[in-house]
Coordinates of C-alpha atoms in Angstrom, one line a residue:
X222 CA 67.8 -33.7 20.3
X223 CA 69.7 -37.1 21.3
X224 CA 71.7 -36.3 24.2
X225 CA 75.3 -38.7 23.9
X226 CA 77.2 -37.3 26.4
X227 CA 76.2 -39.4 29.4
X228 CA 79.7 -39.6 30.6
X229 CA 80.1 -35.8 31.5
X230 CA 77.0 -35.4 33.0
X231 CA 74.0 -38.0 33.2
X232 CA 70.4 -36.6 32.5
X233 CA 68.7 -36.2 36.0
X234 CA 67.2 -39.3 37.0
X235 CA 63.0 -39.4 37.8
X236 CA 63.7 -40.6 41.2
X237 CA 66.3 -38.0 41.7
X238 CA 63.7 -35.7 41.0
X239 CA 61.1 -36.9 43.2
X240 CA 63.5 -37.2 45.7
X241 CA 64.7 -34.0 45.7
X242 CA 61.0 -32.2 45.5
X243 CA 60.4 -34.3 48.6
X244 CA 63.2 -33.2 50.8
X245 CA 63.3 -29.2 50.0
X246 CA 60.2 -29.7 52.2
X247 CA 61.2 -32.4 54.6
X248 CA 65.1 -31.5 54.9
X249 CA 65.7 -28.3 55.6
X250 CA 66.4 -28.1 58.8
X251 CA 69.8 -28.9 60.8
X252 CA 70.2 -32.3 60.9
X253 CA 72.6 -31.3 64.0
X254 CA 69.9 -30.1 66.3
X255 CA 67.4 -32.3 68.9
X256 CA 64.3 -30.6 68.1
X257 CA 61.8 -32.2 65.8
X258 CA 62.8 -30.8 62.5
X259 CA 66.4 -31.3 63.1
X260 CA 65.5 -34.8 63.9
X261 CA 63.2 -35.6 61.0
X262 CA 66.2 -34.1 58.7
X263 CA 68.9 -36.1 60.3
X264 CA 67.0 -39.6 59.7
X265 CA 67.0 -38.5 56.0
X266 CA 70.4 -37.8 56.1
X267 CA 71.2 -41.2 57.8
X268 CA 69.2 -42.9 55.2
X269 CA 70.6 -41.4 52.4
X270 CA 73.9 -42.1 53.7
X271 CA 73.2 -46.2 54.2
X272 CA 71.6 -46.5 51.2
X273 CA 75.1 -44.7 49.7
X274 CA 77.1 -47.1 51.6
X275 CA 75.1 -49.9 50.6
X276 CA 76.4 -48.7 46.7
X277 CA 79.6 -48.5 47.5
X278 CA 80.5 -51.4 49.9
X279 CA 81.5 -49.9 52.9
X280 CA 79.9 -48.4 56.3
X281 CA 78.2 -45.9 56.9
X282 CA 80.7 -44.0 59.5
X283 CA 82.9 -44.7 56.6
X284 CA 81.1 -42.7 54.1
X285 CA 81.2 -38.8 53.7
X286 CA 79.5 -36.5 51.0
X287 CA 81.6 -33.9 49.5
X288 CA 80.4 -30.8 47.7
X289 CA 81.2 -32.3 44.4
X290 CA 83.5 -35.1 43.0
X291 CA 86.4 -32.8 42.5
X292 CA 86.7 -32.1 46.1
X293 CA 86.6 -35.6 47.0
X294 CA 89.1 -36.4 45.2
X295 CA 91.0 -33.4 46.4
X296 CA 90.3 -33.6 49.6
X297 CA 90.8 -37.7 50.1
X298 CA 94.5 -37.7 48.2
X299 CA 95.0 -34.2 50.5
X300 CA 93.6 -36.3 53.8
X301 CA 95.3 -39.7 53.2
X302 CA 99.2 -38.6 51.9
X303 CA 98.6 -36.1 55.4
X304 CA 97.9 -38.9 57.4
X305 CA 101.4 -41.0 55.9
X306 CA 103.1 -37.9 56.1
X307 CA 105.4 -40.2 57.8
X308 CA 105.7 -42.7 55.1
X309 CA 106.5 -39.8 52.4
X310 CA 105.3 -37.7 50.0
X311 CA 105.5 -40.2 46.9
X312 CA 102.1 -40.5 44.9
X313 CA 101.6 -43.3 42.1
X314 CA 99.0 -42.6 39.7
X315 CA 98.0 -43.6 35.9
X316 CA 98.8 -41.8 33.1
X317 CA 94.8 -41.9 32.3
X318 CA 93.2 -40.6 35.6
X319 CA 91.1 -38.0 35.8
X320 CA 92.1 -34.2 35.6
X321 CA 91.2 -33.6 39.6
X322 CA 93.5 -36.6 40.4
X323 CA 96.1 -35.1 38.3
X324 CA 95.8 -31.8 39.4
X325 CA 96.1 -32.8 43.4
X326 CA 98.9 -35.1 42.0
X327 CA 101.2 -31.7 41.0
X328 CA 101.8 -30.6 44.5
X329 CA 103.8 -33.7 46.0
X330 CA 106.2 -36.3 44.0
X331 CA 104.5 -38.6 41.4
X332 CA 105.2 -41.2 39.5
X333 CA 102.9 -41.4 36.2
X334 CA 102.2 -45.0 35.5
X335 CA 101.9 -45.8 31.7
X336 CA 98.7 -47.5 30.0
X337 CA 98.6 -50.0 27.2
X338 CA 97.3 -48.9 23.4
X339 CA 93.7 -49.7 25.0
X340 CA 94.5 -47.4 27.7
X341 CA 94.6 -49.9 30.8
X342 CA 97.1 -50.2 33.1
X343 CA 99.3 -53.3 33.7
X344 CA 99.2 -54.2 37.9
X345 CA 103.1 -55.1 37.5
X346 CA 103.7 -51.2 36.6
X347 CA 102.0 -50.4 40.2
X348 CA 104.5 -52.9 41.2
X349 CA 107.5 -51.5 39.9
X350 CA 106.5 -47.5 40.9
X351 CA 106.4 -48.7 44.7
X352 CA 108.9 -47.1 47.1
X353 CA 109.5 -46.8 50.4
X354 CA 108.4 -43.4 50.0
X355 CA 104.9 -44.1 48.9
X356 CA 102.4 -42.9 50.4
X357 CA 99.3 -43.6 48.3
X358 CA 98.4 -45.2 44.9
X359 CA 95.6 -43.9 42.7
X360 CA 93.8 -45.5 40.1
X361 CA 90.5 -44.6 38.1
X362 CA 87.8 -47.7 37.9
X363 CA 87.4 -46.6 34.4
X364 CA 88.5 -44.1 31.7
X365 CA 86.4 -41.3 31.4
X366 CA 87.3 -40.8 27.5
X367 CA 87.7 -44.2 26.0
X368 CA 85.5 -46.2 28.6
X369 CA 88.4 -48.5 29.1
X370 CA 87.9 -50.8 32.7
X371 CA 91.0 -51.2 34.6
X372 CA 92.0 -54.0 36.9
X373 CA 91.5 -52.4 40.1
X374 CA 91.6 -55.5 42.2
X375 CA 94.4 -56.7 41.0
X376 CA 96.1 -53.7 41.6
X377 CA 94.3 -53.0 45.2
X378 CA 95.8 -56.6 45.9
X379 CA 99.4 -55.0 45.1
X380 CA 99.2 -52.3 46.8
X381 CA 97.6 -54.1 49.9
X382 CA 100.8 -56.5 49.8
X383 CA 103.0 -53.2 49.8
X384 CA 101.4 -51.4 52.7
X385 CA 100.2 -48.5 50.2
X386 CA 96.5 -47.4 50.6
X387 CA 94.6 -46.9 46.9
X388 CA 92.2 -44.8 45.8
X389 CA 89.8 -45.3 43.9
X390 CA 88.2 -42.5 41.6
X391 CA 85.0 -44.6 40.3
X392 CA 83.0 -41.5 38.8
X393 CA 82.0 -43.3 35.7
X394 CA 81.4 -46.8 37.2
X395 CA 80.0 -46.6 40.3
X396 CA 76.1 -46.8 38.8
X397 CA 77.1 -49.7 37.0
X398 CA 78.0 -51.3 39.9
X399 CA 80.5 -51.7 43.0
X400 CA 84.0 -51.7 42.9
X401 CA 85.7 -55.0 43.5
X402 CA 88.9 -55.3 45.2
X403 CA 90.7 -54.5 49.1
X404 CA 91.0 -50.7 48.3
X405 CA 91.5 -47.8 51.1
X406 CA 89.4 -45.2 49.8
X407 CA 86.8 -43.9 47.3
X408 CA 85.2 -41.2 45.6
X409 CA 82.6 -40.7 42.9
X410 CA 80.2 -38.4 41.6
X411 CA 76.6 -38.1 41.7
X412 CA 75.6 -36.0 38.3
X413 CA 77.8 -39.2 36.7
X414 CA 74.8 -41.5 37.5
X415 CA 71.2 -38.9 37.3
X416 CA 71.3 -37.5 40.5
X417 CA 71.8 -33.8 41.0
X418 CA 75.3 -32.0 40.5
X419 CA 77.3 -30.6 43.8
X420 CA 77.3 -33.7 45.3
X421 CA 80.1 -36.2 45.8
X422 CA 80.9 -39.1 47.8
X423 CA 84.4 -40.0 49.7
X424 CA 84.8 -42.9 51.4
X425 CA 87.7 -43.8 53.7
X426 CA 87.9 -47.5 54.7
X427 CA 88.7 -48.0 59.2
X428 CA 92.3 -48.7 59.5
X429 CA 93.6 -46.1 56.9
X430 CA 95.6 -43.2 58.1
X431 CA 93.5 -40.2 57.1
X432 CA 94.0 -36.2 58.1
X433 CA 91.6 -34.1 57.0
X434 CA 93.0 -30.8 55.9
X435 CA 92.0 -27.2 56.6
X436 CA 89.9 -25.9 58.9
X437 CA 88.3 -28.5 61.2
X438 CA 84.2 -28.7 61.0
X439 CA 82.0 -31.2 63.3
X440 CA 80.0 -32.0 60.1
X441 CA 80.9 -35.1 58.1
X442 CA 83.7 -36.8 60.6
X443 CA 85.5 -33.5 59.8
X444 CA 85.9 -34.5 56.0
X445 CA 83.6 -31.8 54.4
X446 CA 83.1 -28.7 56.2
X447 CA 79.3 -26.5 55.9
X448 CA 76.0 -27.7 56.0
X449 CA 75.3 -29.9 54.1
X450 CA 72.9 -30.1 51.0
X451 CA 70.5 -32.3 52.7
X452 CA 67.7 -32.4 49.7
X453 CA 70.5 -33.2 47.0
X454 CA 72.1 -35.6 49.3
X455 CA 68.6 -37.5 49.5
X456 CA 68.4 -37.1 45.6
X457 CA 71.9 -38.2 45.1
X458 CA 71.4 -41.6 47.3
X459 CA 67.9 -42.6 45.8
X460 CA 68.7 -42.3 42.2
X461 CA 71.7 -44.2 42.7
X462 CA 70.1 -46.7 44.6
X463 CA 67.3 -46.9 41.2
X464 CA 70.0 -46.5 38.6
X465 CA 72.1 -49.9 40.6
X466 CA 68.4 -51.6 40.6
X467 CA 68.2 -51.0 36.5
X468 CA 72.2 -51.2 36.0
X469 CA 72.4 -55.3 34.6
X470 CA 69.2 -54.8 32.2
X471 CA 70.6 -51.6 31.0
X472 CA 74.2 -52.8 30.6
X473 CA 73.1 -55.6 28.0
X474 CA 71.0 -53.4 25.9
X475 CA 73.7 -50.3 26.0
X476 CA 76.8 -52.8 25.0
X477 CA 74.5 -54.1 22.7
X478 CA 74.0 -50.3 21.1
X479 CA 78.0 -49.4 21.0
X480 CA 79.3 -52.5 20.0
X481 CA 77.1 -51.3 16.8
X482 CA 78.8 -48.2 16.6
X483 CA 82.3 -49.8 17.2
X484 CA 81.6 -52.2 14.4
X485 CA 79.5 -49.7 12.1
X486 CA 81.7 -46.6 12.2
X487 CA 84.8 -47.5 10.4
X488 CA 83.2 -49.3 7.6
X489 CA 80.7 -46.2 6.9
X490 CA 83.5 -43.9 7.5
X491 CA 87.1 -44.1 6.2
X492 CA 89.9 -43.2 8.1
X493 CA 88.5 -43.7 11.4
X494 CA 90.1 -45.1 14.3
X495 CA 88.2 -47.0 17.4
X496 CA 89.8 -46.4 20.4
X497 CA 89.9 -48.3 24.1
X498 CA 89.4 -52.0 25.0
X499 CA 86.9 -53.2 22.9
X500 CA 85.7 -56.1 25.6
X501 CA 86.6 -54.7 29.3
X502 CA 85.1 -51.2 29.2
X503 CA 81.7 -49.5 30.4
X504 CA 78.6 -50.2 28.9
X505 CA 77.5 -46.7 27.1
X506 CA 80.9 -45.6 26.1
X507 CA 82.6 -46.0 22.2
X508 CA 85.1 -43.6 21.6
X509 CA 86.7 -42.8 18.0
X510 CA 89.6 -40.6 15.8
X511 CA 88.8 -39.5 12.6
X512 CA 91.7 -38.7 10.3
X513 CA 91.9 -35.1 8.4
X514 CA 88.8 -33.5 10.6
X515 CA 89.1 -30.4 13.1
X516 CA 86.9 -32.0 16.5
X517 CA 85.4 -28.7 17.2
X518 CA 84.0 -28.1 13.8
X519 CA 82.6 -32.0 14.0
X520 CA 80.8 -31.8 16.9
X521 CA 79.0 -28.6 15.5
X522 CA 78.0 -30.4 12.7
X523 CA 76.5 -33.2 15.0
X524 CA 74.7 -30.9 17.2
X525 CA 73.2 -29.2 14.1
X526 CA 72.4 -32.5 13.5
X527 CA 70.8 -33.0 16.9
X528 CA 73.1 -35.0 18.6
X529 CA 75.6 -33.8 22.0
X530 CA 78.4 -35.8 22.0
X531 CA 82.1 -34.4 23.1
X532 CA 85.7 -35.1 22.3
X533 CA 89.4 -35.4 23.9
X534 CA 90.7 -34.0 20.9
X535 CA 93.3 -31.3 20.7
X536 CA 91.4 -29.3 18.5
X537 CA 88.0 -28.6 21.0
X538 CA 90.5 -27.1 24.3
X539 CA 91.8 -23.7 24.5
X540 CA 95.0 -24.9 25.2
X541 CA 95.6 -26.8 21.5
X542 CA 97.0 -29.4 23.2
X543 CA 95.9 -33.3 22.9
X544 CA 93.6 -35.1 25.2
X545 CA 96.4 -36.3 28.1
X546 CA 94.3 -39.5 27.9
X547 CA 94.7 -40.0 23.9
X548 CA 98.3 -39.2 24.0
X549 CA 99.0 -41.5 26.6
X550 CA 97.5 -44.1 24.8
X551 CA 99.4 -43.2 22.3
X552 CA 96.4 -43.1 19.6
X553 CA 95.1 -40.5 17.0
X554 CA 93.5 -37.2 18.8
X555 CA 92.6 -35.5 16.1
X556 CA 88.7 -35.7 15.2
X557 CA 87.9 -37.4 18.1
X558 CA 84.4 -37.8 19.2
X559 CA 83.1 -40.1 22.4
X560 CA 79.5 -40.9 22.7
X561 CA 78.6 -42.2 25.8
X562 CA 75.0 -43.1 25.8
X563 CA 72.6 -42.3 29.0
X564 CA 70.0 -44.9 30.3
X565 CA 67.5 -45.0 28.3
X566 CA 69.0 -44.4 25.0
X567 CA 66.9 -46.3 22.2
X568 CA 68.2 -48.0 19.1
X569 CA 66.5 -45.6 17.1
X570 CA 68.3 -42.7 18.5
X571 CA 71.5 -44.8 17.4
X572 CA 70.9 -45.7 14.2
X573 CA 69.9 -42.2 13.2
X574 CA 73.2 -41.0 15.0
X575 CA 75.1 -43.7 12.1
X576 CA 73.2 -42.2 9.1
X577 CA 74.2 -38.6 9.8
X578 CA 78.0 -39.5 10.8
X579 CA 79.1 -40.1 7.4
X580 CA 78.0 -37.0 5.8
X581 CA 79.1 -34.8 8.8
X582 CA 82.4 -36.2 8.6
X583 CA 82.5 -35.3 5.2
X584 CA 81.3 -32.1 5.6
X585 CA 84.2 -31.5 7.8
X586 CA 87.0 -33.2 5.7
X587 CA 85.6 -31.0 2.6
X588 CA 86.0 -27.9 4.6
X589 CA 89.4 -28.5 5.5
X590 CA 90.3 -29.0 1.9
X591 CA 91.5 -33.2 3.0
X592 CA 93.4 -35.1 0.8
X593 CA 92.6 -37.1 -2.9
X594 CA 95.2 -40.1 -3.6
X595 CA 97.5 -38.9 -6.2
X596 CA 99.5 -40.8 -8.6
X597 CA 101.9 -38.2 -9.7
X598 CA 105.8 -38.8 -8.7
X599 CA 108.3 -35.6 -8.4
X600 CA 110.7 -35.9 -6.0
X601 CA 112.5 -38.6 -3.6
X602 CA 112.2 -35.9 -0.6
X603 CA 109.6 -33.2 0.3
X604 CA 109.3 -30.4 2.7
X605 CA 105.9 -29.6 4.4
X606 CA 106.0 -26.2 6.0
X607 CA 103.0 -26.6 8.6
X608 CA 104.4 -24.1 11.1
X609 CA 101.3 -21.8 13.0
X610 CA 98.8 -24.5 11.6
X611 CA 96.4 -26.2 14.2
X612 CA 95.4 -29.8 14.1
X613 CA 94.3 -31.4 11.9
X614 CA 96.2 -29.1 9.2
X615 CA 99.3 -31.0 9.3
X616 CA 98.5 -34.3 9.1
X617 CA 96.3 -33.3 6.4
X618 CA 99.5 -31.7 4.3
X619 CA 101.3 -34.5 5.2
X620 CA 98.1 -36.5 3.4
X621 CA 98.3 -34.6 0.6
X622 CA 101.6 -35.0 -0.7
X623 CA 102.8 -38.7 0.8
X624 CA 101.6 -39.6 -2.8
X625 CA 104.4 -37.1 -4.5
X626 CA 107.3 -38.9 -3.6
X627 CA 108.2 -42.2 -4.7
X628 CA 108.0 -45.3 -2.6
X629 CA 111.2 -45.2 -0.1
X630 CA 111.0 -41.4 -0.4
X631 CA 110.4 -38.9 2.2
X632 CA 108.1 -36.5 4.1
X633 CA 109.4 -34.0 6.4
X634 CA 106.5 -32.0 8.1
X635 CA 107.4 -28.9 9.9
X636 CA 105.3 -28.0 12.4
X637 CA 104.9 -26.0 16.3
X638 CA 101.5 -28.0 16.5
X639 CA 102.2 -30.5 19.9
X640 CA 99.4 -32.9 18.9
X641 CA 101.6 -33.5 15.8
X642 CA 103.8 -35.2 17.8
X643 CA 100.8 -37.8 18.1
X644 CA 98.7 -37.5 15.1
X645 CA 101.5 -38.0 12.8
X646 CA 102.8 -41.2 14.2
X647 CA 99.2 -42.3 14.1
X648 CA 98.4 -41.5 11.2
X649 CA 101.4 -43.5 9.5
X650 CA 100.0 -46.8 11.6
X651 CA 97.0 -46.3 9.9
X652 CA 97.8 -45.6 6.7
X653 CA 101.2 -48.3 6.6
X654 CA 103.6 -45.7 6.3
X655 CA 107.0 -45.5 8.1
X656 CA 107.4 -42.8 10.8
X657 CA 110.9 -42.1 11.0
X658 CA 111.2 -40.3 13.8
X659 CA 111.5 -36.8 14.3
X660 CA 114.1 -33.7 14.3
X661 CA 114.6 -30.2 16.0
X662 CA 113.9 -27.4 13.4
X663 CA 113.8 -23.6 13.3
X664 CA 111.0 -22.4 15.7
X665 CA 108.8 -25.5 15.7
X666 CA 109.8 -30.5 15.0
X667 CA 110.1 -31.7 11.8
X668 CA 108.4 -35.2 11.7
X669 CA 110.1 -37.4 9.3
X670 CA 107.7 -40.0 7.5
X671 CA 109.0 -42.7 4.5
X672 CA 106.0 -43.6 2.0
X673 CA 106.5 -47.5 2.2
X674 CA 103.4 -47.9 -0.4

């Protein structure tokens, strides 16, 4: 089994490991207390949390571990808008950023910054979301979908100018290396980069106003209450300490591995479209859309294939809705699959991966009944009635009959579906056909399309 979904959750690291035997016999104890086993765990705790800091690029009084990522990211934008409760209660983040951001975003007043096709953020939009009120910016160090690296300096350096404190949600990059730029505050994940899950990192630079919230605890500077998880902490700080040491050899070879996926895919497959910044993003990441294919049903065929990969599209979440990150980017959801390769991946693991793809894919698209060009002309206007149809059934209809009207005529595509509201302006980019626009309708949109060829 190739495991290609590196991104959600990293394969435990052998250091990790050995760490983490180690200190379930070494750090049991209360690192609080002055006899000798307290003692012995608190210089492991210590350690693990300067070798952390040394990661990151910050002290080590500046550095707290959380339960998990989540709650670091909770409980930093919680702690820092309490501390500027003076300033306001206005909250700038990216249209991309993680679902914990987002979340924590929905209980004060945000401003949603938009991202480019590639899904990066431009600094001047930080720039023109500033208000008096603000209280805090947020921005990821890279997208978690598409891979995409965003210009966190340059947008630390704006808010710096502005008086705003930024976070930083660096999750998917911190292994790779540290972030660059003046920002306030931190938080990242340890499962991201091999070491063990429940562990996360905030760090909140001297200077910024910070409140923790809830109940206070002695542990942690008062930023994450209980005892801590001494041997995962240990685990958590080694391997990312081994995986930093390994991070610039491993970065050549891993580009080197998806930039042969982003260049392989669409010519083996048709109808496929690459998505996120094809020369500023992460090293193991290549995310694509693939026209006229239900994403669930694809990433079954995969893993009967032996391969785990995942996908932002619509079609994999209980909810039917697109991937927020896809739809801000304003790109195809439907089919979408995003390998993200661990450390250690080999070439032959890849190559294999490009062999099965086409035939999965087809699998799929034969399944679903996709569409055959057709010649035949009957009328200048047509009338798709896609209503209670999940992705990718409407773009699919709307496939199958764009050849039945005459060049200049029309498609009209009824359908309740929201990710049609995406997929079907996508789809005309990729196939050069005019999307109109689209019109309220009985109990669902019609989506207007003109065949131009």
């Amino acid at each position: 089994m190739s495991y290609f979904d590196a991104a959600s959750s990293a394969p435990l690291h052998p250091v990790a490991r050995q760490a983490l035997l180690a200190s379930l016999d070494e750090g049991w104890a209360d690192p609080s207390r002055l006899y000798r086993e307290g003692r012995r765990a608190r210089l492991l705790l210590d350690a693990a949390r300067e070798a952390a800091a040394e990661a990151v690029g910050c002290r080590p009084d500046e550095l707290a571990f959380t339960s998990s990522g989540t709650r670091a990211v909770h409980d930093g934008i919680a702690g820092a808008l309490a501390g500027r409760r003076r300033v306001g209660r206005h909250l700038i983040v990216s249209a991309v950023e993680h679902s914990s951001v987002l979340h924590s975003a929905e209980l004060f007043e945000v401003t949603e910054v938009p991202v480019s096709r590639t899904g990066a953020v431009s600094p001047q939009s930080y720039v023109d979301a500033l208000r008096p009120d603000t209280a805090l910016a947020c921005l990821q160090s890279a997208n978690h979908e598409v891979g995409t690296v965003q210009p966190v300096a340059e947008v630390a350096a704006v808010c710096r100018h502005a008086g705003v404190p930024l976070l930083v949600d660096a999750a998917q990059s911190l292994g790779w290396g540290p972030v660059e730029g003046e920002w306030s505050l931190l938080t990242a994940s340890a499962h991201k980069w091999g070491g063990p899950s429940g562990v996360g990192l905030l760090a909140v630079r001297k200077g910024v106003r910070f409140s923790p919230q809830g109940p206070v605890d002695e542990r942690e500077s008062g930023r994450a209450p209980g005892f801590e998880n001494l041997p995962a902490i240990v685990a958590a700080a080694a391997s990312l300490r081994a995986v930093r040491a390994e991070a610039a050899q491993e970065a050549v070879r891993l580009r080197e591995l998806t930039a042969r996926i982003r260049a392989r895919v669409p010519r083996l497959v048709p109808d496929v479209d690459v998505v996120g910044d094809p020369e500023k993003r992460l090293p193991g990441i290549v995310t694509f859309s693939c026209l006229y294919v239900d994403g669930e049903t694809l990433l079954h065929e995969l893993d009967r294939e032996g391969f785990s990969v995942s996908s932002g599209s619509s079609c994999t979440s209980s909810t039917l809705t697109p991937s927020h990150v896809l739809k801000a980017m304003g790109v195809l959801s439907e089919g979408n699959v995003r390998v993200s390769l661990p450390f250690g991946a080999v070439s032959e693991e890849v190559d294999r991966f490009l062999e099965v793809l086409p035939g999965a894919v087809a699998a799929v698209r034969e399944k679903l009944g996709a569409p055959t060009p057709s010649a035949v002309v009957r009328e200048d206007s047509l009338v798709v009635d896609a209503l209670g149809k999940r992705c990718p059934i409407p773009v699919i209809e709307l496939a199958k009959v764009i050849g039945d009207v005459p060049v200049g005529g029309t498609v009209r595509v009824l359908s309740d579906d929201e990710a049609a509201r995406l997929d079907i302006p996508a789809w005309c980019e990729m196939r050069e056909q005019e999307y109109v626009g689209e019109e309220p309708a009985d109990n669902g949109t019609a989506y207007v399309i003109r065949r131009i060829k």
